[in-house]
Coordinates of C-alpha atoms and ligand atoms in Angstrom, one line a residue:
X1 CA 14.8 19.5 -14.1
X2 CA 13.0 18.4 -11.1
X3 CA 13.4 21.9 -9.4
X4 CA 11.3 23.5 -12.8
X5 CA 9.3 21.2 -12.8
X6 CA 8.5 21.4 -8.7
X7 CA 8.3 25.0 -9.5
X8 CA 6.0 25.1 -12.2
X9 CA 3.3 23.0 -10.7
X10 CA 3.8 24.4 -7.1
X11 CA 3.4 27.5 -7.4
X12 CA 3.9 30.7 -4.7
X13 CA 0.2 30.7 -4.9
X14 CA -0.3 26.8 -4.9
X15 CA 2.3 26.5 -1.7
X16 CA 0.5 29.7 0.1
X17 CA -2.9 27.9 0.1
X18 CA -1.7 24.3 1.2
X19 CA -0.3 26.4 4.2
X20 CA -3.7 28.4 5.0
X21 CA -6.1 27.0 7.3
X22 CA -8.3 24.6 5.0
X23 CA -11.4 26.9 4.6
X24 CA -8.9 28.9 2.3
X25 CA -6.6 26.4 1.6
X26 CA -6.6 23.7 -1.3
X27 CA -5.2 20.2 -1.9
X28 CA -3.0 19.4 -5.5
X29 CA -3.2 21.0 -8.2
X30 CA -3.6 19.2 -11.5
X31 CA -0.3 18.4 -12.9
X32 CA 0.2 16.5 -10.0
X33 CA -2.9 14.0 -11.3
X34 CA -1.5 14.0 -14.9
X35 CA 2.1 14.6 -15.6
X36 CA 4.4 11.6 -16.1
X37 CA 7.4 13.5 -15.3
X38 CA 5.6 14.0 -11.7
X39 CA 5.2 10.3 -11.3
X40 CA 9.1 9.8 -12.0
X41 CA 9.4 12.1 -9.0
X42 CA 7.3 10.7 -7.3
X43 CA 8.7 7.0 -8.0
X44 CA 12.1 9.0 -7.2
X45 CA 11.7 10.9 -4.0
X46 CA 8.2 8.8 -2.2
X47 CA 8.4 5.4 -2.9
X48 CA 12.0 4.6 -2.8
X49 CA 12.6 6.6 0.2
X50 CA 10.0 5.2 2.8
X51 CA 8.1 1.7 4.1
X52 CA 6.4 0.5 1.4
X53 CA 4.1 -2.5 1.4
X54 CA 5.6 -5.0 -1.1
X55 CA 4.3 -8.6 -0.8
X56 CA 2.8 -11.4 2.0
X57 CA 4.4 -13.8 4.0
X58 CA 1.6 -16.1 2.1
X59 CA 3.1 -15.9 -1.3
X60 CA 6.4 -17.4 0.1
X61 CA 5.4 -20.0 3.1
X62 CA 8.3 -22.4 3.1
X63 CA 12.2 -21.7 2.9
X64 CA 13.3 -22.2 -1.1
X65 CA 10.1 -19.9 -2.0
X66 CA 10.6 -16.9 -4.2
X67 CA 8.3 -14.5 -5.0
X68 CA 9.0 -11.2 -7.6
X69 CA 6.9 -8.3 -6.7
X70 CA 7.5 -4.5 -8.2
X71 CA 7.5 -1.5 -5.3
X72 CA 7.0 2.0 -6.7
X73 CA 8.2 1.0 -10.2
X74 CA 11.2 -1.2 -8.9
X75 CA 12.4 -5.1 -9.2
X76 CA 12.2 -6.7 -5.7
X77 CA 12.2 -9.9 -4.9
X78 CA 11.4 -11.7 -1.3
X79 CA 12.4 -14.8 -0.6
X80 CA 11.9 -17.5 2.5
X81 CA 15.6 -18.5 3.3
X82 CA 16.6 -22.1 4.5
X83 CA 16.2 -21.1 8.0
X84 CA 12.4 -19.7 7.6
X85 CA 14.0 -16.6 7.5
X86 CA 12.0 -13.6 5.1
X87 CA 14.6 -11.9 3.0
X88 CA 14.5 -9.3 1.0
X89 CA 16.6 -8.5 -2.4
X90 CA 17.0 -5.9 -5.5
X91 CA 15.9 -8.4 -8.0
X92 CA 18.7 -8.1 -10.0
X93 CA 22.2 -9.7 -10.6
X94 CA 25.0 -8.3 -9.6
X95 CA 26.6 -9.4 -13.4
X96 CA 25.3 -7.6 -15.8
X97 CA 21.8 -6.3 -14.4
X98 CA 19.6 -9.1 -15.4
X99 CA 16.0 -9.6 -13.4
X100 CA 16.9 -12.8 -11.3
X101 CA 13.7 -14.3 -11.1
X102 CA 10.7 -13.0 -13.3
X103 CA 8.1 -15.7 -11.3
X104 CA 7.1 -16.7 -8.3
X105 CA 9.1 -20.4 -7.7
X106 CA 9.4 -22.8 -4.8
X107 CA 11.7 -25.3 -3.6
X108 CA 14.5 -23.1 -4.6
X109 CA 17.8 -24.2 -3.0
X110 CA 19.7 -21.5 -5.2
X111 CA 19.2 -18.8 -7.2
X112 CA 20.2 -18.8 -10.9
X113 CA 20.6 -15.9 -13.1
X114 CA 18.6 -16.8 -16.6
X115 CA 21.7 -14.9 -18.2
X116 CA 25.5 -16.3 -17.7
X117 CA 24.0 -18.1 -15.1
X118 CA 25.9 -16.9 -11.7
X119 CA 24.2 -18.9 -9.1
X120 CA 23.1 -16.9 -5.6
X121 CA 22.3 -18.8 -2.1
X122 CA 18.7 -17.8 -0.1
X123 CA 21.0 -15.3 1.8
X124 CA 21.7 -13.4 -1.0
X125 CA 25.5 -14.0 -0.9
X126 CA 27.0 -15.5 -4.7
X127 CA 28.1 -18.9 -5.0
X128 CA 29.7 -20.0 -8.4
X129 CA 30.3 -18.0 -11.8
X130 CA 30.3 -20.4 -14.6
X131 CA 33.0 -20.4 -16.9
X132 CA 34.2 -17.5 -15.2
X133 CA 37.8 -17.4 -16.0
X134 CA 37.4 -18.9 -19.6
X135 CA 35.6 -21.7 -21.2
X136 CA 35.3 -24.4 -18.7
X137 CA 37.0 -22.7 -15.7
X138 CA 34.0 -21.8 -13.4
X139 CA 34.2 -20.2 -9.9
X140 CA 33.2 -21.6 -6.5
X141 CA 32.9 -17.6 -5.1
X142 CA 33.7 -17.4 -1.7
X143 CA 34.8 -15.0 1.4
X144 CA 34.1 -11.2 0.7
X145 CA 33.5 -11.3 -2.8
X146 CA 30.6 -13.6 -2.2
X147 CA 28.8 -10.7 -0.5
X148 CA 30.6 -7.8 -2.7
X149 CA 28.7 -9.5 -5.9
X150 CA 26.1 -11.2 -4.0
X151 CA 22.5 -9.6 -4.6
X152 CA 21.7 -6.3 -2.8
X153 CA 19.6 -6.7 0.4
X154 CA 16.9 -3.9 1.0
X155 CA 16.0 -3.6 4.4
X156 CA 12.6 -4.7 5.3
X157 CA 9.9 -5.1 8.0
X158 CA 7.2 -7.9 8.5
X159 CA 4.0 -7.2 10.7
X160 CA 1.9 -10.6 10.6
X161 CA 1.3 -11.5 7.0
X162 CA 2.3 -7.9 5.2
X163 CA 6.2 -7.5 4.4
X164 CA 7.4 -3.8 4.0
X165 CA 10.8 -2.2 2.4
X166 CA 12.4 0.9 2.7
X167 CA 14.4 0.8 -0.7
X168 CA 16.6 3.6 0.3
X169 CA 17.2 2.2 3.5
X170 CA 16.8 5.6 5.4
X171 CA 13.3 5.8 6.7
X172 CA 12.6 5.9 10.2
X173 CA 12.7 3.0 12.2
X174 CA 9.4 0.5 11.7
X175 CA 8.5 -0.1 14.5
X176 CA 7.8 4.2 15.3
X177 CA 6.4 4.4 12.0
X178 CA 3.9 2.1 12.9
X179 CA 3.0 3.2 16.6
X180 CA 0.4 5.1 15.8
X181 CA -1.8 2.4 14.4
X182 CA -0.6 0.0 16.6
X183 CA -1.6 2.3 20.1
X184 CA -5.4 2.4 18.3
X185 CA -6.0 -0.7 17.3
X186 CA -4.8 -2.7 20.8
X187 CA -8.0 -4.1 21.1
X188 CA -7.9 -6.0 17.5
X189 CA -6.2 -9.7 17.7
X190 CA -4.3 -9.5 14.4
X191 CA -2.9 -12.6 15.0
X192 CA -6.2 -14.5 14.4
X193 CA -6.1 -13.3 10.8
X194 CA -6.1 -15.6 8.2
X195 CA -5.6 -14.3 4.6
X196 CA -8.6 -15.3 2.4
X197 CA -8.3 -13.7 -1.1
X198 CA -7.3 -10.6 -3.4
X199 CA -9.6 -8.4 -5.8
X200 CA -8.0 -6.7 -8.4
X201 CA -9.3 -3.6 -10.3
X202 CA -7.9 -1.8 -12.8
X203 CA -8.4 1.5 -12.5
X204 CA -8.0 4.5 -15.4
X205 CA -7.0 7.5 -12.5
X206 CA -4.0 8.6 -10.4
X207 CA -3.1 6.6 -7.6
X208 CA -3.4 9.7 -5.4
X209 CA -7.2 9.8 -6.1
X210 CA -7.9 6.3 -4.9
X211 CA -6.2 6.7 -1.3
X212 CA -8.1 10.9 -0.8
X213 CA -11.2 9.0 -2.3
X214 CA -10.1 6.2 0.7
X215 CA -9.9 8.5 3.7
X216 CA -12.5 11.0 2.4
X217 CA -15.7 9.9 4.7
X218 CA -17.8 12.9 3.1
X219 CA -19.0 11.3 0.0
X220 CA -20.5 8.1 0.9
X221 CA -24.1 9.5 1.6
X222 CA -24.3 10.6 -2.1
X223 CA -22.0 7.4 -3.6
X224 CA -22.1 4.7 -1.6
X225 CA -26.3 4.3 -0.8
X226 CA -26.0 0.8 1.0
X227 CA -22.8 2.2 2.9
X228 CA -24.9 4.9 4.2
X229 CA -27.5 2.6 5.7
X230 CA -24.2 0.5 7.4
X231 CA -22.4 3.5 9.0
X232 CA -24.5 6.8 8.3
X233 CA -22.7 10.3 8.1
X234 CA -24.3 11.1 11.4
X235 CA -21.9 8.8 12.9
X236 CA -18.7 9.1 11.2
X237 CA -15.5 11.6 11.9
X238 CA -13.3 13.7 11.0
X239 CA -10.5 12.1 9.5
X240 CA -7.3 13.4 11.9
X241 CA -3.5 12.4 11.2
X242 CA -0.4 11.3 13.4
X243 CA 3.2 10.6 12.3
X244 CA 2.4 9.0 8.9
X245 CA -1.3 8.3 9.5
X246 CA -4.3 9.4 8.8
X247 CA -7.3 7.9 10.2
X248 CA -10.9 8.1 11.0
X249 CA -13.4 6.3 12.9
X250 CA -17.2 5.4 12.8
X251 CA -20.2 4.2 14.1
X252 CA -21.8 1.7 12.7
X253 CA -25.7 1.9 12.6
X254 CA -26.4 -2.0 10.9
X255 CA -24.6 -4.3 10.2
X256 CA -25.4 -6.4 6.6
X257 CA -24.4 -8.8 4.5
X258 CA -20.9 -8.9 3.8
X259 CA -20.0 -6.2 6.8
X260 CA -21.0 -8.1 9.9
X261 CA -23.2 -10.2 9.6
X262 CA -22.6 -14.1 9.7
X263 CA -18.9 -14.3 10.1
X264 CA -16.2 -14.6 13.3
X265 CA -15.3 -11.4 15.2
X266 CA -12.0 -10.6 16.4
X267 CA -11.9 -12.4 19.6
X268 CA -12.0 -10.6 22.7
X269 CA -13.5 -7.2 20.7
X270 CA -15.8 -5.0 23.4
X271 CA -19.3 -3.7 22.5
X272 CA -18.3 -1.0 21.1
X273 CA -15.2 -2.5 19.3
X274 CA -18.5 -4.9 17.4
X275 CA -20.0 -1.6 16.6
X276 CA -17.1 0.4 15.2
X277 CA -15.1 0.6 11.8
X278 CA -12.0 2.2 11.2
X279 CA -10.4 3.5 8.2
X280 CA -6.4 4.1 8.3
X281 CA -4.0 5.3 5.8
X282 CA -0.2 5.3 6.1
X283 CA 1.4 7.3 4.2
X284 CA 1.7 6.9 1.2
X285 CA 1.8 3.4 0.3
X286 CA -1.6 1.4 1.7
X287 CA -4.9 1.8 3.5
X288 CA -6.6 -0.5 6.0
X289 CA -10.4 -0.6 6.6
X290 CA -11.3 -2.5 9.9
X291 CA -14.4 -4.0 10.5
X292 CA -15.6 -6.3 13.3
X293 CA -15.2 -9.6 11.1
X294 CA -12.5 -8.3 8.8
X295 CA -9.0 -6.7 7.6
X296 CA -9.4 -5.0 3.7
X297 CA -5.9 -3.8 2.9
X298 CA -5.1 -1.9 0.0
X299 CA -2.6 -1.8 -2.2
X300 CA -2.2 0.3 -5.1
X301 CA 0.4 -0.2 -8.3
X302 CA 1.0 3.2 -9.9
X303 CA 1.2 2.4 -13.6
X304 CA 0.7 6.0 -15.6
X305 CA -0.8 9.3 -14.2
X306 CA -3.9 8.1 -15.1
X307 CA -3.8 4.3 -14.4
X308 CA -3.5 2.5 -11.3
X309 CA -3.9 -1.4 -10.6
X310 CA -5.4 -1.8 -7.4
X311 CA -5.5 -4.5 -4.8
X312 CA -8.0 -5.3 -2.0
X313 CA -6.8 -8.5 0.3
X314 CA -9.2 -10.0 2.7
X315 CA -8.2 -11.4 5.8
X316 CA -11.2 -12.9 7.9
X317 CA -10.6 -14.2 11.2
X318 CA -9.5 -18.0 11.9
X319 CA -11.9 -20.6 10.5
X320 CA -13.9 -17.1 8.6
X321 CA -11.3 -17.7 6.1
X322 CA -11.5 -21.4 4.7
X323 CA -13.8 -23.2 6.7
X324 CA -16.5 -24.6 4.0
X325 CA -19.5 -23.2 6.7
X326 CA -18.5 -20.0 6.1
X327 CA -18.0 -20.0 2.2
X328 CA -21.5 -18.1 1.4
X329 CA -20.9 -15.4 3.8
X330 CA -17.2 -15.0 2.5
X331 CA -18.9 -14.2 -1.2
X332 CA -20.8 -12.0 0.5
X333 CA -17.9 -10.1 1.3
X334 CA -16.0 -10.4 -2.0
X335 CA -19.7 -9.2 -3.6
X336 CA -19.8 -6.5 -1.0
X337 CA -16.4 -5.2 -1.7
X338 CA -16.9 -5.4 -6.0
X339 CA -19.7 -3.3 -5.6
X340 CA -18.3 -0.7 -2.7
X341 CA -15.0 -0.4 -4.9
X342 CA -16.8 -0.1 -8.4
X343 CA -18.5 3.0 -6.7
X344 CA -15.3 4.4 -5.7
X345 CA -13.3 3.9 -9.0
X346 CA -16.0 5.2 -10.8
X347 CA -16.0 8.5 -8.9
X348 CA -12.2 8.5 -9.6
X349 CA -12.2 8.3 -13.4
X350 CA -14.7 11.0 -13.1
X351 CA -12.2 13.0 -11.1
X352 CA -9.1 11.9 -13.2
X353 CA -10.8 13.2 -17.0
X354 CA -11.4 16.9 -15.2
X355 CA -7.9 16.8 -13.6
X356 CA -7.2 18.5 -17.1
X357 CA -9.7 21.4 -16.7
X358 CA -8.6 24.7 -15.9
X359 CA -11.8 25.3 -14.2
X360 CA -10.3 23.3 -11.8
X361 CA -7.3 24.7 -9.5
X362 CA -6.7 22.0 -6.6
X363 CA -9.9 22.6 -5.2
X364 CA -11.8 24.6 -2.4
X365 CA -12.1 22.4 0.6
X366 CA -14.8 21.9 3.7
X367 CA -13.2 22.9 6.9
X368 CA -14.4 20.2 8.8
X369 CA -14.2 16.7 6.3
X370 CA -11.3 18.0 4.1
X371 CA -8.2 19.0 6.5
X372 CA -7.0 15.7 5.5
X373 CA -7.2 16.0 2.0
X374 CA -4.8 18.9 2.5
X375 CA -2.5 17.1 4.9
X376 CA -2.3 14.5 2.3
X377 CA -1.4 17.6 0.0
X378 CA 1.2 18.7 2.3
X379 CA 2.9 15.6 2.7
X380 CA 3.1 15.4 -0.6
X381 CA 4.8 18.6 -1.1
X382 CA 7.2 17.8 1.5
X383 CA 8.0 14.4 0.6
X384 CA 8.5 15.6 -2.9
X385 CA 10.6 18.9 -2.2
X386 CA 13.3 17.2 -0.2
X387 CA 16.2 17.0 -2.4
Ligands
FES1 S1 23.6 -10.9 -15.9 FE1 23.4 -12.4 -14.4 S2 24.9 -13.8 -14.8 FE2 25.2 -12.2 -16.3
FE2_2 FE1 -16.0 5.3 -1.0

């Protein structure tokens, strides 16, 4: 089924122009924008089979915290153990397949299944089984059954305040996955971050939309007018890739309201560190835009073809993010970022209602802004094709 259907929408003629230098080549064709069966595959062969951002050390900052969050479609839940320890699960008991714990929850010094109740320690590994053996004769579980029907673990990574899992537990190792960004952003003290809030749009286009719309730094002179003034198309680049990035970086011209002005830097940052933005994406699962005064991560929540809940946390640094002194400048930001994103989404709904036109085949591509468009394209492909 998934080999017709990889077939069908990528095409000799479809894979021939992904290959071709970008002046001829094209990025993905419609089907991929619109076909629920492609977002199974996707859900299938992407999301459970790399690092995915699934949650914040802030939603669970003492041990007994639980914290249910769904990556690419699936039940995970991440936990602070006893010993401070982040953990993370398949949130869902070993029994009879029942979601563990269906809200965040604190103070937790075991988890209970809402079903037959079997009871679960922070480390995953089951503790008792409830009349087990017959009305009245429970369990105390112990030894290697407490870890044969304790909760699957899923192998995860933490970087500051964002937790990642690789669900299929085969992706490369994190820490290469993440050298890329890490070698280009050495002169950014993450560790001052502090996370201030989340914005949440919900969003009537394909996921896939939102991050090419993200890393795409063609269209903000026609869509983005007060963007333009901040960091004009005179002084932004190419958007280039490495390992599972794609990035790009520009200059900014002025800063305003909301992107620079008023609010702590990242300690230490040069001259031209204050005067530079960059845009990251990593692959497939979030993007980062870095200002002087700010981390904007996104996060986006595939829901249909042509839905997509999307999240924008804030991180400001130190004091920027509670201190009362710096409360006007911080709705500055959140107003900034409404009406930056509503500009974006609306482009995206535009796109997604013609992702049904035949007048439109994947798209012919500028040689100098698009190649990542089509890299993202080829990722894609490659990701998907794999078996
Ligand atoms: S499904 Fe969890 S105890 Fe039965
Ligand atoms: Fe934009």
């Amino acid at each position: 089924m998934n080999a017709s259907l990889l077939d069908e929408v990528l095409t000799r003629d479809v894979r021939q122009r992904l290959a071709s230098p970008t002046a001829e080549g094209t990025a993905l064709p419609n089907a991929c924008y619109t076909s629920a069966a492609w977002l199974e595959l996707e859900r299938e062969r992407l999301f459970a089979r790399t690092w995915m951002l699934a949650g914040f050390c802030h939603d669970i900052p003492n041990p007994g915290d639980a914290h249910p969050v769904e990556v690419g479609g699936m039940p995970i839940l991440l936990l602070r153990d006893d010993d401070g320890t982040v953990r993370a699960f398949h949130n869902v008991c070993r029994h009879r397949g029942a979601v563990m714990v269906d809200k965040p929850c604190s103070g937790r010094k075991v988890l209970t299944c809402p079903y037959h109740g079997w009871a679960y320690g922070l480390d995953g590994r089951l503790r008792t089984r409830p009349h087990f053996h017959g009305a009245g004769r429970h369990e105390v579980v112990g030894g290697n059954e407490a870890s044969r029907a304790g909760l699957a673990p899923v192998r995860h990574a933490v970087w500051h305040d964002l937790i990642f899992v690789d669900i299929g537990g085969k992706a490369p190792d994190f820490a290469d996955h993440w050298a890329p960004f890490a070698r280009r952003t050495k002169d950014y003290d993450f560790g001052a971050l502090r996370f201030a809030k989340t914005l949440t749009f919900d969003v009537k286009g394909n996921w896939k939309l939102i991050h090419e719309n993200f890393f795409d730094p063609y269209h903000p002179p026609v869509v983005h007018p007060r963007l333009e003034v901040f960091a004009p198309i005179a002084l932004r680049h190419e958007t280039r890739d490495e390992g599972a990035w794609l990035y790009n970086t520009n200059g900014i011209a002025e800063p305003q309201d909301g992107r620079g002005v008023g609010m702590p830097y990242y300690p230490g940052l040069d001259e031209t560190g204050r005067r530079t933005e960059w845009y990251f994406h990593l692959f497939p699962t979030l993007d980062f835009e870095i200002w002087p005064d700010q981390l904007a991560v996104f996060q986006l929540h595939p829901v249909a073809p042509n839905r997509t809940i999307e999240h924008i946390h804030l991180y400001f640094i130190g004091d920027g993010a509670t201190a009362p002194a710096y409360e006007a400048n911080r709705q500055a930001v959140y107003d900034m970022w409404a009406e930056l994103n509503t500009e974006d989404f609306l482009i995206v709904e535009n796109m997604q209602l013609a992702r049904i036109s035949p007048g439109f085949d994947g798209g012919v591509l500028s040689p100098y802004w698009d190649p990542a468009i089509q890299r993202f394209a080829q990722w894609m492909t490659e990701a998907l094709s794999r078996p």
